[in-house]
Amino acid sequence: MIENWRGRLSGLRTRAEDSAPPITFPAELRSCHPYIAFDATFQFWWKGDDRAAFWTARRKITEWADQVTARYCVTQAGNAENEINARISSGVRVQLTVGRRALAAAQDVLEINRQAALECQRQRAELDRIRFLREKVYSRPDVARSYWLFHHPDQLKAMLEIDFEGIAEKFGNTEDSQFLVIAKLIGEFLGRLEDADRRYLVGQLGQLFSSYDRSDLAELLEDS
């Protein structure tokens, strides 16, 4: 809708090089950050006395420019202004400025986003390290001893007092432990069913095994 108006403006105004001075009006245009805006000054070379058409054209121009600036930070005022003036119909020029408070607010937002991104990276790296220690080190007593001694080469006696086997049991394969929990829940559920219901459910489970090309499991289930 707004793009169509850009084409229709050619019949409603004269070009910038005409002798009539432009109509100048201000507007506040959005940026990509909420509550932080560009200050815009429009120069509009208009021909004709149809005031209703003029105000409609002015509103459409402002709305279109607002859609462009909404993709930019106020620190990119030059880029936003160049895009508007390169794409808008001749006979309209736009100048964008940014107040000190808006610029300071945008810089604060950018710094907050930068710090947040760095913190996310730090936390992700920490989680990766924890996962590595859990899965590759502490779940294997021999590796855990070597790892601990590497970081404490002068504390061999203290190492001998650490129960690395007990630690490995706590840091075992979490996926296996999850499957064991699920198997236990299924076993408990089956144990509380009546014989007929249990046979029916086991039969359905056998069909499920077969549908996944595990007829061997289905046969084992029938024999159990």
mmCIF file of C-alpha atoms in Angstrom:
data_model
loop_
_atom_site.group_PDB
_atom_site.id
_atom_site.type_symbol
_atom_site.label_atom_id
_atom_site.label_comp_id
_atom_site.label_asym_id
_atom_site.label_seq_id
_atom_site.Cartn_x
_atom_site.Cartn_y
_atom_site.Cartn_z
ATOM 1 C CA MET A 1 0.000 0.000 0.000
ATOM 2 C CA ILE A 2 2.691 2.491 0.997
ATOM 3 C CA GLU A 3 4.933 1.346 -1.863
ATOM 4 C CA ASN A 4 2.097 2.092 -4.332
ATOM 5 C CA TRP A 5 1.834 5.622 -2.952
ATOM 6 C CA ARG A 6 5.469 6.256 -3.745
ATOM 7 C CA GLY A 7 4.616 5.800 -7.423
ATOM 8 C CA ARG A 8 1.445 7.900 -7.254
ATOM 9 C CA LEU A 9 3.320 10.840 -5.751
ATOM 10 C CA SER A 10 4.853 11.598 -9.143
ATOM 11 C CA GLY A 11 1.558 13.138 -10.260
ATOM 12 C CA LEU A 12 1.105 15.231 -7.112
ATOM 13 C CA ARG A 13 4.367 17.189 -6.759
ATOM 14 C CA THR A 14 7.045 18.865 -8.815
ATOM 15 C CA ARG A 15 10.727 17.985 -8.798
ATOM 16 C CA ALA A 16 13.287 19.498 -6.424
ATOM 17 C CA GLU A 17 14.832 21.635 -9.124
ATOM 18 C CA ASP A 18 11.556 23.593 -9.669
ATOM 19 C CA SER A 19 11.562 27.136 -8.467
ATOM 20 C CA ALA A 20 8.875 26.715 -5.786
ATOM 21 C CA PRO A 21 10.437 26.203 -2.331
ATOM 22 C CA PRO A 22 9.823 22.840 -0.654
ATOM 23 C CA ILE A 23 7.407 22.299 2.181
ATOM 24 C CA THR A 24 9.446 21.316 5.237
ATOM 25 C CA PHE A 25 8.025 19.303 8.105
ATOM 26 C CA PRO A 26 9.522 17.324 11.018
ATOM 27 C CA ALA A 27 8.725 13.788 12.120
ATOM 28 C CA GLU A 28 9.885 11.273 14.665
ATOM 29 C CA LEU A 29 10.804 7.934 13.122
ATOM 30 C CA ARG A 30 11.346 4.620 14.876
ATOM 31 C CA SER A 31 14.676 2.905 15.283
ATOM 32 C CA CYS A 32 15.275 -0.810 15.871
ATOM 33 C CA HIS A 33 15.239 -0.166 19.638
ATOM 34 C CA PRO A 34 11.938 0.636 21.394
ATOM 35 C CA TYR A 35 11.565 4.184 22.730
ATOM 36 C CA ILE A 36 14.660 5.414 20.838
ATOM 37 C CA ALA A 37 13.821 7.436 17.730
ATOM 38 C CA PHE A 38 15.322 9.391 14.854
ATOM 39 C CA ASP A 39 14.494 13.066 14.375
ATOM 40 C CA ALA A 40 13.635 13.517 10.703
ATOM 41 C CA THR A 41 13.228 16.633 8.582
ATOM 42 C CA PHE A 42 11.340 16.146 5.324
ATOM 43 C CA GLN A 43 11.564 18.456 2.320
ATOM 44 C CA PHE A 44 8.553 17.928 0.086
ATOM 45 C CA TRP A 45 8.178 19.714 -3.265
ATOM 46 C CA TRP A 46 4.413 19.820 -3.785
ATOM 47 C CA LYS A 47 2.293 21.098 -6.650
ATOM 48 C CA GLY A 48 -1.407 21.853 -6.410
ATOM 49 C CA ASP A 49 -3.924 23.177 -3.921
ATOM 50 C CA ASP A 50 -5.530 19.903 -2.865
ATOM 51 C CA ARG A 51 -4.778 19.994 0.855
ATOM 52 C CA ALA A 52 -6.399 16.624 1.550
ATOM 53 C CA ALA A 53 -4.174 14.959 -1.051
ATOM 54 C CA PHE A 54 -1.148 16.746 0.388
ATOM 55 C CA TRP A 55 -1.790 15.531 3.927
ATOM 56 C CA THR A 56 -2.446 11.999 2.679
ATOM 57 C CA ALA A 57 0.803 12.009 0.694
ATOM 58 C CA ARG A 58 2.708 13.431 3.667
ATOM 59 C CA ARG A 59 1.363 10.703 5.941
ATOM 60 C CA LYS A 60 2.217 7.948 3.459
ATOM 61 C CA ILE A 61 5.761 9.256 2.987
ATOM 62 C CA THR A 62 6.308 9.422 6.725
ATOM 63 C CA GLU A 63 4.939 5.914 7.269
ATOM 64 C CA TRP A 64 7.176 4.485 4.544
ATOM 65 C CA ALA A 65 10.284 6.208 5.930
ATOM 66 C CA ASP A 66 9.357 4.947 9.391
ATOM 67 C CA GLN A 67 9.377 1.365 8.086
ATOM 68 C CA VAL A 68 12.894 1.880 6.737
ATOM 69 C CA THR A 69 14.382 3.448 9.872
ATOM 70 C CA ALA A 70 12.819 0.758 12.081
ATOM 71 C CA ARG A 71 15.524 -1.604 10.801
ATOM 72 C CA TYR A 72 18.373 0.689 11.906
ATOM 73 C CA CYS A 73 19.984 1.702 15.177
ATOM 74 C CA VAL A 74 20.254 5.473 15.678
ATOM 75 C CA THR A 75 24.034 5.031 15.559
ATOM 76 C CA GLN A 76 23.470 4.193 11.848
ATOM 77 C CA ALA A 77 21.654 7.410 10.976
ATOM 78 C CA GLY A 78 23.777 8.009 7.866
ATOM 79 C CA ASN A 79 22.984 4.572 6.418
ATOM 80 C CA ALA A 80 19.273 4.931 7.134
ATOM 81 C CA GLU A 81 19.170 8.393 5.551
ATOM 82 C CA ASN A 82 20.999 7.183 2.432
ATOM 83 C CA GLU A 83 18.598 4.270 1.959
ATOM 84 C CA ILE A 84 15.531 6.489 2.274
ATOM 85 C CA ASN A 85 16.796 9.120 -0.152
ATOM 86 C CA ALA A 86 17.973 6.479 -2.629
ATOM 87 C CA ARG A 87 14.621 4.699 -2.703
ATOM 88 C CA ILE A 88 12.072 7.476 -2.206
ATOM 89 C CA SER A 89 10.468 9.339 -5.095
ATOM 90 C CA SER A 90 12.187 12.424 -6.434
ATOM 91 C CA GLY A 91 10.749 15.587 -5.005
ATOM 92 C CA VAL A 92 11.176 14.357 -1.439
ATOM 93 C CA ARG A 93 14.375 14.550 0.607
ATOM 94 C CA VAL A 94 14.925 13.416 4.190
ATOM 95 C CA GLN A 95 17.547 14.405 6.731
ATOM 96 C CA LEU A 96 17.958 12.326 9.872
ATOM 97 C CA THR A 97 19.469 13.562 13.109
ATOM 98 C CA VAL A 98 19.855 11.951 16.508
ATOM 99 C CA GLY A 99 19.650 13.732 19.847
ATOM 100 C CA ARG A 100 22.310 13.242 22.479
ATOM 101 C CA ARG A 101 19.977 11.411 24.827
ATOM 102 C CA ALA A 102 18.793 9.035 22.094
ATOM 103 C CA LEU A 103 22.365 8.330 21.027
ATOM 104 C CA ALA A 104 23.474 7.709 24.623
ATOM 105 C CA ALA A 105 20.491 5.398 25.210
ATOM 106 C CA ALA A 106 21.278 3.415 22.057
ATOM 107 C CA GLN A 107 24.921 3.040 23.049
ATOM 108 C CA ASP A 108 23.812 1.797 26.472
ATOM 109 C CA VAL A 109 21.517 -0.774 24.835
ATOM 110 C CA LEU A 110 24.291 -1.955 22.518
ATOM 111 C CA GLU A 111 26.674 -2.330 25.451
ATOM 112 C CA ILE A 112 24.062 -4.273 27.434
ATOM 113 C CA ASN A 113 23.504 -6.573 24.454
ATOM 114 C CA ARG A 114 27.241 -7.032 24.039
ATOM 115 C CA GLN A 115 27.689 -7.922 27.714
ATOM 116 C CA ALA A 116 24.721 -10.299 27.543
ATOM 117 C CA ALA A 117 26.198 -12.043 24.503
ATOM 118 C CA LEU A 118 29.562 -12.391 26.248
ATOM 119 C CA GLU A 119 27.879 -13.790 29.362
ATOM 120 C CA CYS A 120 25.969 -16.331 27.259
ATOM 121 C CA GLN A 121 29.229 -17.410 25.642
ATOM 122 C CA ARG A 122 30.892 -17.703 29.051
ATOM 123 C CA GLN A 123 28.043 -19.792 30.445
ATOM 124 C CA ARG A 124 27.991 -22.017 27.363
ATOM 125 C CA ALA A 125 31.735 -22.623 27.690
ATOM 126 C CA GLU A 126 31.303 -23.412 31.393
ATOM 127 C CA LEU A 127 28.511 -25.885 30.659
ATOM 128 C CA ASP A 128 30.642 -27.552 27.978
ATOM 129 C CA ARG A 129 33.487 -27.906 30.495
ATOM 130 C CA ILE A 130 31.147 -29.367 33.128
ATOM 131 C CA ARG A 131 29.739 -31.814 30.580
ATOM 132 C CA PHE A 132 33.260 -32.857 29.564
ATOM 133 C CA LEU A 133 34.300 -33.444 33.182
ATOM 134 C CA ARG A 134 31.154 -35.419 33.894
ATOM 135 C CA GLU A 135 31.182 -37.615 30.772
ATOM 136 C CA LYS A 136 34.888 -37.989 30.004
ATOM 137 C CA VAL A 137 36.706 -37.590 33.311
ATOM 138 C CA TYR A 138 34.791 -38.264 36.520
ATOM 139 C CA SER A 139 32.821 -41.166 35.062
ATOM 140 C CA ARG A 140 36.126 -43.072 34.576
ATOM 141 C CA PRO A 141 38.208 -43.595 37.748
ATOM 142 C CA ASP A 142 41.531 -44.061 35.916
ATOM 143 C CA VAL A 143 41.064 -40.882 33.886
ATOM 144 C CA ALA A 144 39.826 -39.000 36.959
ATOM 145 C CA ARG A 145 42.970 -39.967 38.908
ATOM 146 C CA SER A 146 45.224 -38.845 36.074
ATOM 147 C CA TYR A 147 43.294 -35.619 35.661
ATOM 148 C CA TRP A 148 43.424 -34.869 39.388
ATOM 149 C CA LEU A 149 47.150 -35.667 39.653
ATOM 150 C CA PHE A 150 47.915 -33.506 36.626
ATOM 151 C CA HIS A 151 46.368 -30.523 38.393
ATOM 152 C CA HIS A 152 47.812 -31.467 41.824
ATOM 153 C CA PRO A 153 51.203 -33.051 41.076
ATOM 154 C CA ASP A 154 52.472 -32.533 44.630
ATOM 155 C CA GLN A 155 49.503 -34.183 46.367
ATOM 156 C CA LEU A 156 49.855 -37.851 45.515
ATOM 157 C CA LYS A 157 49.010 -38.942 49.059
ATOM 158 C CA ALA A 158 45.785 -36.927 49.012
ATOM 159 C CA MET A 159 44.828 -38.528 45.704
ATOM 160 C CA LEU A 160 45.029 -42.008 47.249
ATOM 161 C CA GLU A 161 42.399 -41.018 49.792
ATOM 162 C CA ILE A 162 39.820 -39.952 47.180
ATOM 163 C CA ASP A 163 37.106 -42.484 46.312
ATOM 164 C CA PHE A 164 37.215 -42.109 42.529
ATOM 165 C CA GLU A 165 35.141 -45.275 42.047
ATOM 166 C CA GLY A 166 32.386 -43.784 44.177
ATOM 167 C CA ILE A 167 32.606 -40.572 42.195
ATOM 168 C CA ALA A 168 32.367 -42.523 38.925
ATOM 169 C CA GLU A 169 29.116 -44.106 40.099
ATOM 170 C CA LYS A 170 27.684 -40.645 40.679
ATOM 171 C CA PHE A 171 28.936 -39.328 37.328
ATOM 172 C CA GLY A 172 28.039 -42.364 35.251
ATOM 173 C CA ASN A 173 26.341 -42.233 31.903
ATOM 174 C CA THR A 174 23.267 -40.068 32.421
ATOM 175 C CA GLU A 175 21.540 -41.450 29.320
ATOM 176 C CA ASP A 176 21.765 -44.998 30.716
ATOM 177 C CA SER A 177 20.358 -43.842 34.044
ATOM 178 C CA GLN A 178 17.439 -42.160 32.274
ATOM 179 C CA PHE A 179 16.628 -45.358 30.374
ATOM 180 C CA LEU A 180 16.791 -47.324 33.611
ATOM 181 C CA VAL A 181 14.302 -44.959 35.214
ATOM 182 C CA ILE A 182 11.936 -45.353 32.247
ATOM 183 C CA ALA A 183 12.296 -49.144 32.306
ATOM 184 C CA LYS A 184 11.544 -49.172 36.022
ATOM 185 C CA LEU A 185 8.413 -47.084 35.501
ATOM 186 C CA ILE A 186 7.193 -49.402 32.733
ATOM 187 C CA GLY A 187 7.896 -52.433 34.901
ATOM 188 C CA GLU A 188 5.982 -50.942 37.802
ATOM 189 C CA PHE A 189 3.053 -50.091 35.534
ATOM 190 C CA LEU A 190 2.903 -53.604 34.074
ATOM 191 C CA GLY A 191 3.149 -55.171 37.512
ATOM 192 C CA ARG A 192 -0.060 -53.510 38.652
ATOM 193 C CA LEU A 193 -2.142 -54.584 35.644
ATOM 194 C CA GLU A 194 -4.535 -57.517 35.511
ATOM 195 C CA ASP A 195 -3.258 -60.521 33.510
ATOM 196 C CA ALA A 196 -5.481 -59.808 30.529
ATOM 197 C CA ASP A 197 -4.524 -56.149 30.397
ATOM 198 C CA ARG A 198 -0.842 -57.043 30.812
ATOM 199 C CA ARG A 199 -0.967 -59.551 27.928
ATOM 200 C CA TYR A 200 -2.694 -57.025 25.719
ATOM 201 C CA LEU A 201 -0.153 -54.283 26.459
ATOM 202 C CA VAL A 202 2.791 -56.654 25.962
ATOM 203 C CA GLY A 203 1.281 -57.685 22.621
ATOM 204 C CA GLN A 204 1.025 -54.061 21.557
ATOM 205 C CA LEU A 205 4.634 -53.513 22.573
ATOM 206 C CA GLY A 206 5.673 -56.499 20.454
ATOM 207 C CA GLN A 207 3.908 -54.992 17.431
ATOM 208 C CA LEU A 208 5.733 -51.734 18.088
ATOM 209 C CA PHE A 209 9.089 -53.561 18.119
ATOM 210 C CA SER A 210 8.241 -55.264 14.826
ATOM 211 C CA SER A 211 7.240 -51.960 13.201
ATOM 212 C CA TYR A 212 10.772 -50.726 13.910
ATOM 213 C CA ASP A 213 12.333 -53.856 12.329
ATOM 214 C CA ARG A 214 13.140 -55.370 15.721
ATOM 215 C CA SER A 215 11.275 -58.627 15.410
ATOM 216 C CA ASP A 216 14.028 -60.189 17.509
ATOM 217 C CA LEU A 217 12.896 -58.099 20.459
ATOM 218 C CA ALA A 218 9.272 -58.988 19.743
ATOM 219 C CA GLU A 219 10.158 -62.698 19.864
ATOM 220 C CA LEU A 220 12.049 -62.281 23.120
ATOM 221 C CA LEU A 221 9.023 -60.474 24.535
ATOM 222 C CA GLU A 222 6.725 -63.373 23.566
ATOM 223 C CA ASP A 223 9.057 -65.907 25.155
ATOM 224 C CA SER A 224 9.327 -63.986 28.447
#
